[in-house]
GROMACS .gro file of C-alpha atoms in nm:
model
  219
    1MET     CA    1  -1.277   2.424  -1.192
    2PRO     CA    2  -1.467   2.495  -1.516
    3GLU     CA    3  -1.706   2.209  -1.573
    4GLU     CA    4  -1.727   2.221  -1.950
    5LYS     CA    5  -1.365   2.281  -2.044
    6VAL     CA    6  -1.268   2.074  -2.348
    7SER     CA    7  -0.919   2.040  -2.493
    8SER     CA    8  -0.750   1.824  -2.754
    9ARG     CA    9  -0.385   1.911  -2.675
   10GLY     CA   10  -0.301   1.783  -3.020
   11GLY     CA   11  -0.443   1.436  -2.951
   12SER     CA   12  -0.724   1.235  -3.106
   13GLU     CA   13  -0.962   1.249  -2.809
   14ALA     CA   14  -1.101   1.558  -2.640
   15VAL     CA   15  -1.018   1.584  -2.272
   16ARG     CA   16  -1.268   1.759  -2.048
   17ALA     CA   17  -1.305   1.845  -1.683
   18ALA     CA   18  -1.536   1.600  -1.507
   19ARG     CA   19  -1.858   1.740  -1.365
   20ARG     CA   20  -1.934   1.714  -0.994
   21ASP     CA   21  -2.201   1.451  -1.065
   22GLU     CA   22  -1.963   1.220  -1.255
   23ALA     CA   23  -1.790   1.043  -0.966
   24ALA     CA   24  -1.946   0.712  -1.070
   25ARG     CA   25  -1.822   0.753  -1.428
   26LEU     CA   26  -1.470   0.833  -1.311
   27GLY     CA   27  -1.485   0.539  -1.072
   28GLU     CA   28  -1.593   0.298  -1.344
   29VAL     CA   29  -1.308   0.400  -1.574
   30LEU     CA   30  -1.044   0.378  -1.301
   31ALA     CA   31  -1.176   0.045  -1.168
   32ASP     CA   32  -1.139  -0.107  -1.515
   33ALA     CA   33  -0.793   0.048  -1.559
   34PHE     CA   34  -0.664  -0.078  -1.221
   35ALA     CA   35  -0.819  -0.425  -1.239
   36GLU     CA   36  -0.478  -0.589  -1.291
   37ASP     CA   37  -0.274  -0.344  -1.085
   38PRO     CA   38  -0.036  -0.532  -0.849
   39VAL     CA   39  -0.117  -0.326  -0.539
   40PHE     CA   40  -0.492  -0.352  -0.586
   41ALA     CA   41  -0.456  -0.724  -0.663
   42TRP     CA   42  -0.279  -0.751  -0.325
   43LEU     CA   43  -0.547  -0.555  -0.141
   44ILE     CA   44  -0.848  -0.703  -0.325
   45PRO     CA   45  -0.736  -1.043  -0.462
   46PRO     CA   46  -0.848  -1.134  -0.816
   47LEU     CA   47  -1.073  -1.417  -0.698
   48ALA     CA   48  -1.235  -1.212  -0.422
   49HIS     CA   49  -1.614  -1.216  -0.423
   50GLY     CA   50  -1.762  -0.911  -0.597
   51ARG     CA   51  -1.418  -0.775  -0.684
   52ASP     CA   52  -1.533  -0.561  -0.978
   53ASN     CA   53  -1.799  -0.391  -0.768
   54ARG     CA   54  -1.553  -0.341  -0.484
   55LEU     CA   55  -1.302  -0.170  -0.713
   56ARG     CA   56  -1.579   0.054  -0.850
   57THR     CA   57  -1.686   0.135  -0.493
   58PHE     CA   58  -1.334   0.244  -0.398
   59PHE     CA   59  -1.259   0.450  -0.708
   60THR     CA   60  -1.600   0.614  -0.707
   61SER     CA   61  -1.539   0.706  -0.344
   62MET     CA   62  -1.200   0.859  -0.427
   63SER     CA   63  -1.343   1.043  -0.726
   64ARG     CA   64  -1.625   1.182  -0.515
   65ALA     CA   65  -1.373   1.303  -0.256
   66TYR     CA   66  -1.166   1.480  -0.522
   67LEU     CA   67  -1.470   1.639  -0.686
   68ARG     CA   68  -1.621   1.757  -0.357
   69SER     CA   69  -1.288   1.921  -0.271
   70GLY     CA   70  -1.282   2.104  -0.603
   71LYS     CA   71  -0.973   1.919  -0.725
   72PRO     CA   72  -0.928   1.892  -1.102
   73CYS     CA   73  -1.058   1.563  -1.245
   74TYR     CA   74  -1.057   1.479  -1.614
   75LEU     CA   75  -1.218   1.236  -1.856
   76ALA     CA   76  -1.136   1.154  -2.214
   77GLY     CA   77  -1.429   1.256  -2.433
   78ASP     CA   78  -1.569   0.902  -2.459
   79ALA     CA   79  -1.489   0.817  -2.094
   80SER     CA   80  -1.201   0.591  -2.194
   81ALA     CA   81  -0.951   0.748  -1.955
   82ALA     CA   82  -0.966   0.937  -1.627
   83ALA     CA   83  -0.729   1.137  -1.409
   84LEU     CA   84  -0.757   1.279  -1.057
   85TRP     CA   85  -0.522   1.568  -0.974
   86ALA     CA   86  -0.460   1.782  -0.667
   87PRO     CA   87  -0.312   2.134  -0.684
   88PRO     CA   88  -0.021   2.245  -0.464
   89GLY     CA   89  -0.095   2.223  -0.093
   90ALA     CA   90  -0.421   2.031  -0.141
   91TRP     CA   91  -0.318   1.670  -0.192
   92ALA     CA   92  -0.405   1.551   0.162
   93MET     CA   93  -0.768   1.445   0.213
   94PRO     CA   94  -0.940   1.651   0.486
   95LEU     CA   95  -1.045   1.455   0.795
   96SER     CA   96  -1.412   1.534   0.730
   97GLN     CA   97  -1.388   1.377   0.385
   98MET     CA   98  -1.204   1.074   0.523
   99ILE     CA   99  -1.493   1.015   0.763
  100ILE     CA  100  -1.747   1.041   0.480
  101GLU     CA  101  -1.557   0.790   0.267
  102ALA     CA  102  -1.482   0.546   0.552
  103ALA     CA  103  -1.786   0.328   0.482
  104PRO     CA  104  -1.716   0.284   0.106
  105ASN     CA  105  -1.353   0.199   0.185
  106GLY     CA  106  -1.470  -0.064   0.431
  107LEU     CA  107  -1.699  -0.215   0.169
  108ALA     CA  108  -1.419  -0.218  -0.086
  109PHE     CA  109  -1.133  -0.363   0.119
  110ARG     CA  110  -1.325  -0.556   0.388
  111HIS     CA  111  -1.080  -0.765   0.595
  112ARG     CA  112  -0.789  -0.601   0.410
  113LEU     CA  113  -0.894  -0.252   0.516
  114LEU     CA  114  -0.619  -0.225   0.777
  115TYR     CA  115  -0.360  -0.315   0.514
  116ALA     CA  116  -0.502  -0.050   0.281
  117LEU     CA  117  -0.500   0.219   0.551
  118ARG     CA  118  -0.148   0.136   0.670
  119THR     CA  119  -0.020   0.139   0.312
  120GLN     CA  120  -0.182   0.476   0.250
  121LEU     CA  121  -0.025   0.620   0.565
  122GLN     CA  122   0.313   0.480   0.463
  123ILE     CA  123   0.284   0.650   0.123
  124GLU     CA  124   0.162   0.978   0.268
  125ARG     CA  125   0.450   1.004   0.515
  126LEU     CA  126   0.698   1.006   0.229
  127HIS     CA  127   0.482   1.236   0.019
  128ALA     CA  128   0.464   1.487   0.301
  129ALA     CA  129   0.844   1.511   0.303
  130HIS     CA  130   0.832   1.710  -0.023
  131ALA     CA  131   0.837   2.068   0.099
  132ARG     CA  132   0.826   2.231  -0.245
  133PRO     CA  133   0.478   2.311  -0.379
  134HIS     CA  134   0.379   2.061  -0.646
  135TRP     CA  135   0.086   1.917  -0.836
  136TYR     CA  136  -0.007   1.563  -0.735
  137LEU     CA  137  -0.143   1.300  -0.970
  138GLY     CA  138  -0.358   1.080  -0.747
  139TYR     CA  139  -0.482   0.839  -1.014
  140LEU     CA  140  -0.455   0.806  -1.391
  141GLY     CA  141  -0.604   0.516  -1.582
  142THR     CA  142  -0.720   0.405  -1.926
  143ARG     CA  143  -0.975   0.133  -1.993
  144HIS     CA  144  -0.816  -0.195  -2.098
  145ASP     CA  145  -0.959  -0.183  -2.450
  146ARG     CA  146  -0.808   0.163  -2.510
  147GLN     CA  147  -0.465   0.117  -2.354
  148GLY     CA  148  -0.160   0.172  -2.573
  149GLN     CA  149  -0.332   0.439  -2.785
  150GLY     CA  150  -0.171   0.749  -2.634
  151LEU     CA  151  -0.455   0.846  -2.402
  152GLY     CA  152  -0.229   0.836  -2.098
  153THR     CA  153   0.004   1.096  -2.245
  154GLN     CA  154  -0.289   1.308  -2.356
  155MET     CA  155  -0.439   1.306  -2.007
  156LEU     CA  156  -0.102   1.399  -1.857
  157ARG     CA  157  -0.059   1.689  -2.096
  158GLU     CA  158  -0.388   1.841  -1.986
  159VAL     CA  159  -0.223   1.946  -1.661
  160LEU     CA  160   0.150   1.928  -1.731
  161VAL     CA  161   0.148   2.186  -2.011
  162GLY     CA  162   0.018   2.445  -1.769
  163ARG     CA  163   0.265   2.339  -1.501
  164ASP     CA  164   0.554   2.390  -1.740
  165THR     CA  165   0.425   2.738  -1.808
  166ASP     CA  166   0.403   2.836  -1.441
  167GLY     CA  167   0.714   2.643  -1.333
  168VAL     CA  168   0.550   2.410  -1.079
  169PRO     CA  169   0.676   2.048  -1.049
  170ALA     CA  170   0.456   1.738  -1.025
  171TYR     CA  171   0.462   1.419  -0.819
  172LEU     CA  172   0.297   1.077  -0.835
  173GLU     CA  173   0.319   0.721  -0.708
  174SER     CA  174   0.298   0.441  -0.962
  175SER     CA  175   0.181   0.101  -0.842
  176ASN     CA  176   0.253  -0.074  -1.172
  177GLU     CA  177   0.604  -0.106  -1.317
  178ARG     CA  178   0.478  -0.126  -1.674
  179ASN     CA  179   0.350   0.232  -1.647
  180LEU     CA  180   0.691   0.377  -1.563
  181PRO     CA  181   0.791   0.433  -1.931
  182LEU     CA  182   0.475   0.641  -1.987
  183TYR     CA  183   0.562   0.870  -1.701
  184GLU     CA  184   0.931   0.883  -1.791
  185ARG     CA  185   0.847   0.987  -2.148
  186ASN     CA  186   0.651   1.273  -1.998
  187GLY     CA  187   0.932   1.402  -1.780
  188PHE     CA  188   0.893   1.208  -1.453
  189ARG     CA  189   1.184   1.025  -1.290
  190VAL     CA  190   1.186   0.762  -1.019
  191ILE     CA  191   1.302   0.902  -0.685
  192GLY     CA  192   1.232   0.600  -0.468
  193GLU     CA  193   1.091   0.248  -0.449
  194LEU     CA  194   0.863   0.153  -0.163
  195PRO     CA  195   0.755  -0.207  -0.089
  196ALA     CA  196   0.403  -0.178   0.054
  197LEU     CA  197   0.430  -0.242   0.431
  198GLY     CA  198   0.780  -0.376   0.371
  199HIS     CA  199   0.665  -0.701   0.207
  200GLY     CA  200   0.397  -0.611  -0.046
  201PRO     CA  201   0.417  -0.496  -0.410
  202VAL     CA  202   0.659  -0.217  -0.496
  203ILE     CA  203   0.531   0.140  -0.535
  204TRP     CA  204   0.745   0.378  -0.738
  205ARG     CA  205   0.763   0.741  -0.628
  206MET     CA  206   0.816   0.980  -0.920
  207TRP     CA  207   0.895   1.350  -0.950
  208ARG     CA  208   0.882   1.585  -1.249
  209GLU     CA  209   1.048   1.922  -1.270
  210ALA     CA  210   0.874   2.183  -1.484
  211THR     CA  211   1.053   2.198  -1.818
  212GLY     CA  212   0.951   2.538  -1.945
  213GLY     CA  213   0.791   2.369  -2.245
  214SER     CA  214   0.531   2.102  -2.317
  215ALA     CA  215   0.523   1.745  -2.194
  216ALA     CA  216   0.719   1.493  -2.396
  217ASP     CA  217   0.552   1.298  -2.673
  218GLY     CA  218   0.442   0.942  -2.601
  219THR     CA  219   0.207   0.674  -2.716
   0.00000   0.00000   0.00000
């Protein structure tokens, strides 16, 4: 992954590949973006002690795992948005990396850690059923004060334009219903709804076929 790649993709903010030492920056952006996410509100309740730090701990841990594995991670030029992607065949976290990140996950979720792990396993079982090679969007988020300005679409385009060229589909899970229109404008469609552990918030599974062109416009 080239560390200094910069692209505008026709948008107002440059998008660049995150450096290997920027896990904390990625984590900060994503923690802010997911602060009101229903699934994370279920796992780390809004009134939980030290919630902001716990969200940053989790998302920094995930970002570090992606970067160490060489998976493509992106930031908007002013660190207003972040995205963590995995190429075909590489979406599952290696056991060695899971062991490394076990302690941060424990600090983040505390007594809800078992819920978090069971939910992740539930999601991964369905993900693994997709036999076709695909790109996986692990996390995409925009800081609250920059949401609604088209950064989400711009971050998606950074990867999707290339996937349309090479004909490879993409997959994601959305844990927030209000984000579905963003993904649908960019070619994704809902292929399933999954209540976390059967009684928690709904997670939407989404698939995108390569279009042979560029990602759809959106705001």
